[in-house]
Amino acid sequence: LIGEHTDYNGGLVLPTATPQRTRVELARRRDSTARLWSSEADPAAAPRAYAVGDEQPVGNWTDYVQGVTASLHASGYDLPVGFDLRVTTEIPLGSGLASSAALEVALLRGLRLLFDLPLDDLTIATIAHHAETDFVGAPVGVMDQVASSMGEEQTALYLDTRSMAIARVPIPEALEIVVIHSGIVHQHAGGEYTVRRRECERAAELLGVAQLRDLDEADLDRIAALPEPLARRARHVVTENARVVTAVMALRRGELARLGALINASHASLRGDFAVSTPEIDRLVELAQAEPGVYGARLTGGGFGGAILALVPVEQGHGVAMRVATRYAAETGKRPTVMMPRDAAR
């Protein structure tokens, strides 16, 4: 909902679960081989395979599976044999809606059941995060994995990514969430996402703190003295953390107009200070913000494509989603996908 690019800075986030699911089917093998199928990732390909205990990155979706078994081993959980795995997902790959985290968490849940592993849901999120950062090499924070492992629909997770403290915040029944995938795929492993993380780390170093989480809005004058673009990157993280705190209060009090204003401010900061939006995403957000009754809209996910969310009064989501998606498609020639509400999917 809000709290973007704050998690790898030790900050605050407020995710919620979408209705889409990733499912895994597993069967034990008698050898150490893992054989993998995914109709979404490999529509016409033969099964892929690797040896459990001899994981090697190969640059495709199987790295997330290999990362899970490698991270299990590194965490002290060794699998006695290999397995056959079939994956199906309703989440568009590269949509900014945590498709990789959903795969990692689903697989860990399945392996927990198949091999009777003593893993609680937070441990699953932590191992999944290590799989993505240490093995795949995507410099993401832990928000997606925690949301996939512990999130619930109609409830937001107020997560402190430094202490890993979690509070559940009910989403008011009067509020409906619209999510539209722009049709532009993004990637976290490398590229500008990595640049943003390095810029944040450099800004923290110059300001003499371990992470940007150690700063607050009282430090904005010091932040402004940084060279560009570091000043803008740090300003986004600090102000976004503050917006998360205020958004939690707004949710708890049912102050939906205030929440919407925070959502709009978040997008403006992501577009201007953090520079992770695109013209297509900006247009989707503008179309949503222009709809009567919409409280606010912003990109969601890491940026550089992906999806947007909009907050609307209950029972208005279908109409808003259809109108925004139709206008966006006509203007850009892109093919959007409505993810929420489900009855507006196209």
Coordinates of C-alpha atoms in Angstrom, one line a residue:
L1 CA 0.0 0.0 0.0
I2 CA 2.8 2.4 0.9
G3 CA 6.4 2.1 1.9
E4 CA 8.4 1.7 -1.3
H5 CA 12.2 1.3 -1.4
T6 CA 12.4 1.7 2.3
D7 CA 12.8 -2.0 3.3
Y8 CA 16.4 -2.4 2.1
N9 CA 17.1 0.8 4.1
G10 CA 15.9 -0.7 7.4
G11 CA 12.6 1.2 7.1
L12 CA 8.9 0.8 7.5
V13 CA 6.5 -0.8 5.0
L14 CA 2.8 -1.4 4.8
P15 CA 2.0 -4.2 2.3
T16 CA -1.2 -6.3 1.9
A17 CA -2.0 -9.5 0.1
T18 CA -3.7 -9.6 -3.3
P19 CA -6.1 -12.4 -4.3
Q20 CA -3.7 -14.0 -6.8
R21 CA -2.0 -17.2 -5.8
T22 CA 1.1 -19.2 -6.8
R23 CA 0.8 -22.9 -6.2
V24 CA 3.3 -25.7 -6.1
E25 CA 2.8 -29.5 -6.4
L26 CA 5.7 -31.6 -5.0
A27 CA 6.6 -35.3 -5.0
R28 CA 9.7 -36.9 -3.4
R29 CA 12.2 -38.6 -5.6
R30 CA 14.7 -41.4 -4.7
D31 CA 17.7 -39.5 -6.0
S32 CA 19.0 -35.9 -5.4
T33 CA 17.6 -34.5 -8.7
A34 CA 15.0 -31.7 -8.7
R35 CA 12.9 -31.7 -11.8
L36 CA 10.9 -28.5 -12.4
W37 CA 7.9 -27.5 -14.6
S38 CA 6.2 -24.2 -15.0
S39 CA 3.7 -23.6 -17.7
E40 CA 3.9 -19.8 -17.2
A41 CA 7.7 -19.5 -17.2
D42 CA 8.3 -22.3 -19.8
P43 CA 5.1 -22.7 -21.9
A44 CA 6.6 -25.2 -24.3
A45 CA 9.9 -26.3 -22.6
A46 CA 10.9 -29.6 -21.3
P47 CA 11.3 -30.0 -17.6
R48 CA 14.4 -28.3 -16.2
A49 CA 16.6 -30.1 -13.6
Y50 CA 19.4 -29.6 -11.2
A51 CA 21.0 -31.6 -8.3
V52 CA 20.0 -30.6 -4.8
G53 CA 23.2 -29.7 -3.0
D54 CA 24.9 -28.6 -6.2
E55 CA 23.0 -25.4 -7.0
Q56 CA 24.4 -23.2 -9.8
P57 CA 22.7 -20.0 -11.1
V58 CA 21.7 -20.3 -14.7
G59 CA 19.8 -17.0 -15.3
N60 CA 16.2 -18.2 -15.6
W61 CA 13.3 -18.8 -13.2
T62 CA 14.8 -22.0 -11.8
D63 CA 17.3 -19.8 -10.0
Y64 CA 14.6 -19.0 -7.5
V65 CA 14.0 -22.7 -6.8
Q66 CA 17.7 -23.4 -6.6
G67 CA 18.1 -20.4 -4.3
V68 CA 15.5 -21.8 -1.9
T69 CA 17.2 -25.2 -1.6
A70 CA 20.7 -23.6 -1.3
S71 CA 19.4 -21.2 1.4
L72 CA 17.7 -24.0 3.3
H73 CA 21.1 -25.8 3.4
A74 CA 22.9 -22.6 4.5
S75 CA 20.3 -22.2 7.3
G76 CA 20.9 -25.8 8.5
Y77 CA 18.0 -27.6 6.8
D78 CA 19.2 -30.3 4.4
L79 CA 16.8 -32.2 2.2
P80 CA 17.3 -36.0 2.2
V81 CA 16.3 -36.4 -1.4
G82 CA 15.3 -34.4 -4.5
F83 CA 11.8 -33.7 -5.7
D84 CA 9.6 -33.2 -8.7
L85 CA 8.0 -29.7 -8.8
R86 CA 5.2 -28.2 -10.8
V87 CA 4.5 -24.5 -10.5
T88 CA 1.3 -22.6 -11.5
T89 CA 0.7 -18.9 -10.8
E90 CA -1.9 -16.3 -11.3
I91 CA 0.6 -13.5 -10.8
P92 CA 2.0 -11.8 -14.0
L93 CA 5.8 -12.3 -14.0
G94 CA 7.6 -8.9 -13.6
S95 CA 4.4 -7.1 -12.5
G96 CA 5.8 -5.7 -9.4
L97 CA 3.4 -7.9 -7.4
A98 CA 6.1 -10.1 -5.8
S99 CA 5.8 -13.1 -8.2
S100 CA 9.3 -14.3 -7.2
A101 CA 8.6 -14.0 -3.5
A102 CA 5.3 -15.9 -3.9
L103 CA 7.2 -18.7 -5.7
E104 CA 9.8 -18.9 -3.0
V105 CA 7.3 -18.9 -0.1
A106 CA 5.0 -21.4 -1.8
L107 CA 7.9 -23.7 -2.4
L108 CA 9.2 -23.4 1.2
R109 CA 5.7 -24.2 2.4
G110 CA 5.5 -27.2 0.2
L111 CA 9.0 -28.4 1.3
R112 CA 8.0 -27.8 4.9
L113 CA 5.1 -30.2 4.5
L114 CA 6.9 -32.7 2.3
F115 CA 10.0 -33.1 4.5
D116 CA 8.5 -32.1 7.8
L117 CA 10.8 -29.1 8.3
P118 CA 10.5 -27.1 11.5
L119 CA 10.0 -23.7 9.8
D120 CA 7.6 -21.0 11.1
D121 CA 6.2 -18.4 8.7
L122 CA 8.7 -15.7 9.6
T123 CA 11.6 -18.1 9.1
I124 CA 10.2 -19.0 5.7
A125 CA 10.2 -15.3 4.8
T126 CA 13.8 -14.9 5.9
I127 CA 15.0 -18.0 4.0
A128 CA 13.1 -16.9 0.9
H129 CA 14.7 -13.4 1.1
H130 CA 18.2 -15.0 1.3
A131 CA 17.4 -17.1 -1.7
E132 CA 16.6 -14.0 -3.7
T133 CA 19.4 -11.7 -2.5
D134 CA 22.3 -14.2 -1.9
F135 CA 21.6 -16.7 -4.7
V136 CA 19.7 -14.9 -7.4
G137 CA 21.5 -11.6 -6.7
A138 CA 18.5 -9.3 -6.6
P139 CA 19.2 -6.5 -4.1
V140 CA 15.6 -6.4 -2.7
G141 CA 14.4 -5.9 0.9
V142 CA 12.4 -8.4 2.9
M143 CA 9.0 -6.9 2.4
D144 CA 7.8 -9.1 -0.4
Q145 CA 8.7 -12.3 1.3
V146 CA 7.1 -11.3 4.6
A147 CA 3.9 -10.2 2.8
S148 CA 3.8 -13.4 0.8
S149 CA 4.3 -15.6 3.9
M150 CA 2.3 -13.7 6.5
G151 CA 0.0 -11.4 4.6
E152 CA -3.8 -11.6 4.6
E153 CA -6.4 -10.0 2.3
Q154 CA -8.2 -7.0 3.9
T155 CA -5.4 -6.6 6.4
A156 CA -2.2 -4.5 6.0
L157 CA 1.1 -5.6 7.6
Y158 CA 2.8 -2.8 9.4
L159 CA 6.4 -4.1 9.2
D160 CA 9.5 -2.7 10.7
T161 CA 12.1 -4.2 8.5
R162 CA 14.9 -3.6 11.0
S163 CA 13.4 -5.2 14.1
M164 CA 11.0 -7.4 12.1
A165 CA 8.2 -6.4 14.4
I166 CA 4.8 -6.8 12.7
A167 CA 1.4 -5.4 13.5
R168 CA -1.8 -6.2 11.6
V169 CA -3.9 -3.3 10.6
P170 CA -7.4 -4.0 9.3
I171 CA -8.3 -2.3 6.0
P172 CA -11.7 -0.5 6.4
E173 CA -14.6 -2.1 4.8
A174 CA -15.4 1.2 3.1
L175 CA -12.2 1.0 1.1
E176 CA -11.5 -0.9 -2.1
I177 CA -8.2 -1.5 -3.7
V178 CA -7.7 -1.4 -7.5
V179 CA -4.5 -2.9 -8.9
I180 CA -3.6 -2.6 -12.6
H181 CA -0.5 -4.1 -14.3
S182 CA 0.8 -1.8 -16.9
G183 CA 2.0 -4.5 -19.3
I184 CA 5.6 -3.4 -18.8
V185 CA 7.8 -6.1 -17.2
H186 CA 10.5 -5.1 -14.7
Q187 CA 13.4 -6.9 -13.2
H188 CA 15.1 -6.6 -9.8
A189 CA 18.3 -8.5 -10.5
G190 CA 20.7 -5.7 -11.7
G191 CA 20.0 -2.5 -13.5
E192 CA 18.6 0.7 -12.1
Y193 CA 17.2 -1.1 -9.0
T194 CA 20.8 -2.0 -8.0
V195 CA 21.9 1.6 -8.7
R196 CA 19.2 3.0 -6.3
R197 CA 20.3 0.7 -3.5
R198 CA 23.9 1.8 -3.9
E199 CA 22.9 5.4 -4.0
C200 CA 21.0 4.9 -0.7
E201 CA 24.0 3.2 0.9
R202 CA 26.3 6.0 -0.3
A203 CA 24.0 8.7 1.1
A204 CA 23.9 6.9 4.5
E205 CA 27.7 6.7 4.5
L206 CA 28.0 10.5 3.8
L207 CA 25.5 11.3 6.5
G208 CA 27.4 9.1 9.0
V209 CA 24.6 6.6 9.7
A210 CA 24.4 2.8 9.2
Q211 CA 21.1 3.1 7.2
L212 CA 18.8 5.8 6.1
R213 CA 16.3 4.5 8.6
D214 CA 18.5 6.2 11.2
L215 CA 17.3 9.6 9.9
D216 CA 14.0 11.4 10.1
E217 CA 12.4 14.6 8.8
A218 CA 14.4 16.7 11.3
D219 CA 17.4 15.7 9.2
L220 CA 16.1 17.0 5.8
D221 CA 18.3 20.1 5.9
R222 CA 21.4 17.8 6.3
I223 CA 20.1 15.6 3.5
A224 CA 19.6 18.6 1.2
A225 CA 23.3 19.3 1.4
L226 CA 24.2 16.0 -0.2
P227 CA 25.3 15.9 -3.8
E228 CA 22.6 15.0 -6.3
P229 CA 21.0 12.6 -6.9
L230 CA 21.9 11.3 -3.4
A231 CA 19.9 14.1 -1.7
R232 CA 16.7 13.2 -3.6
R233 CA 17.2 9.5 -2.9
A234 CA 17.6 10.0 0.8
R235 CA 14.8 12.5 1.0
H236 CA 12.4 9.9 -0.6
V237 CA 13.3 7.2 2.0
V238 CA 13.0 9.5 5.0
T239 CA 9.7 11.1 3.9
E240 CA 8.3 7.7 2.8
N241 CA 9.0 6.3 6.3
A242 CA 7.1 9.2 7.7
R243 CA 4.2 8.6 5.3
V244 CA 4.0 5.0 6.4
V245 CA 3.6 6.0 10.0
T246 CA 0.9 8.5 9.1
A247 CA -0.8 6.0 6.8
V248 CA -1.2 3.5 9.6
M249 CA -2.9 6.1 11.8
A250 CA -5.2 7.1 8.9
L251 CA -6.2 3.4 8.3
R252 CA -6.9 2.9 12.0
R253 CA -9.0 6.0 12.1
G254 CA -10.8 5.4 8.8
E255 CA -9.4 8.7 7.4
L256 CA -9.5 7.6 3.8
A257 CA -9.0 11.0 2.2
R258 CA -5.9 11.5 4.3
L259 CA -4.7 8.1 3.3
G260 CA -5.3 8.9 -0.3
A261 CA -3.3 12.1 -0.1
L262 CA -0.3 10.1 1.3
I263 CA -0.6 7.6 -1.5
N264 CA -0.5 10.5 -4.0
A265 CA 2.5 12.0 -2.3
S266 CA 4.3 8.7 -2.3
H267 CA 3.9 8.5 -6.1
A268 CA 5.2 12.0 -6.5
S269 CA 8.3 11.1 -4.4
L270 CA 8.9 7.9 -6.3
R271 CA 8.6 9.7 -9.6
G272 CA 10.6 12.8 -8.7
D273 CA 13.0 12.0 -5.9
F274 CA 13.6 8.3 -6.5
A275 CA 13.1 8.3 -10.3
V276 CA 11.7 4.8 -10.6
S277 CA 8.5 5.6 -12.5
T278 CA 8.0 5.5 -16.3
P279 CA 5.8 7.6 -18.6
E280 CA 3.4 4.7 -18.9
I281 CA 3.1 4.2 -15.1
D282 CA 2.7 8.0 -14.6
R283 CA -0.1 8.0 -17.1
L284 CA -1.9 5.1 -15.4
V285 CA -1.6 6.9 -12.1
E286 CA -2.9 10.2 -13.6
L287 CA -5.9 8.4 -15.1
A288 CA -6.7 6.8 -11.8
Q289 CA -6.3 10.0 -9.8
A290 CA -8.6 11.8 -12.2
E291 CA -11.5 9.3 -11.6
P292 CA -14.3 10.8 -9.4
G293 CA -14.2 9.4 -5.9
V294 CA -10.6 8.0 -6.1
Y295 CA -8.7 8.8 -2.9
G296 CA -5.3 8.3 -4.3
A297 CA -3.1 6.3 -6.7
R298 CA 0.6 5.4 -7.1
L299 CA 3.0 2.8 -8.6
T300 CA 3.4 -0.3 -6.5
G301 CA 6.5 -2.5 -6.5
G302 CA 10.0 -1.6 -7.4
G303 CA 9.1 0.6 -10.4
F304 CA 10.6 0.7 -13.9
G305 CA 7.3 -0.8 -15.1
G306 CA 5.0 -3.1 -13.2
A307 CA 1.7 -2.1 -11.6
I308 CA -0.2 0.7 -9.9
L309 CA -2.7 0.7 -7.1
A310 CA -5.6 3.0 -6.5
L311 CA -7.8 3.4 -3.4
V312 CA -11.5 3.9 -4.1
P313 CA -14.8 3.8 -2.2
V314 CA -16.1 0.2 -1.8
E315 CA -18.1 -1.1 -4.8
Q316 CA -16.6 1.4 -7.2
G317 CA -13.5 -0.6 -8.0
H318 CA -14.9 -2.4 -11.0
G319 CA -15.9 0.7 -12.8
V320 CA -12.7 2.6 -12.0
A321 CA -10.5 -0.3 -13.1
M322 CA -12.3 -0.8 -16.4
R323 CA -12.3 2.9 -17.3
V324 CA -8.7 3.4 -16.4
A325 CA -7.5 0.3 -18.2
T326 CA -9.5 1.0 -21.3
R327 CA -8.2 4.6 -21.6
Y328 CA -4.6 3.6 -20.9
A329 CA -4.7 0.9 -23.6
A330 CA -6.2 3.3 -26.1
E331 CA -3.5 5.9 -25.4
T332 CA -0.4 3.8 -25.1
G333 CA -1.2 0.6 -27.1
K334 CA -0.1 -1.4 -24.1
R335 CA -2.1 -4.3 -22.8
P336 CA -3.0 -3.7 -19.1
T337 CA -4.3 -6.4 -16.8
V338 CA -6.7 -5.6 -13.9
M339 CA -5.5 -7.6 -10.9
M340 CA -7.9 -6.2 -8.4
P341 CA -10.8 -6.3 -8.1
R342 CA -11.0 -9.8 -9.4
D343 CA -14.4 -9.3 -11.1
A344 CA -12.8 -6.7 -13.4
A345 CA -9.9 -8.9 -14.5
R346 CA -9.3 -8.7 -18.2

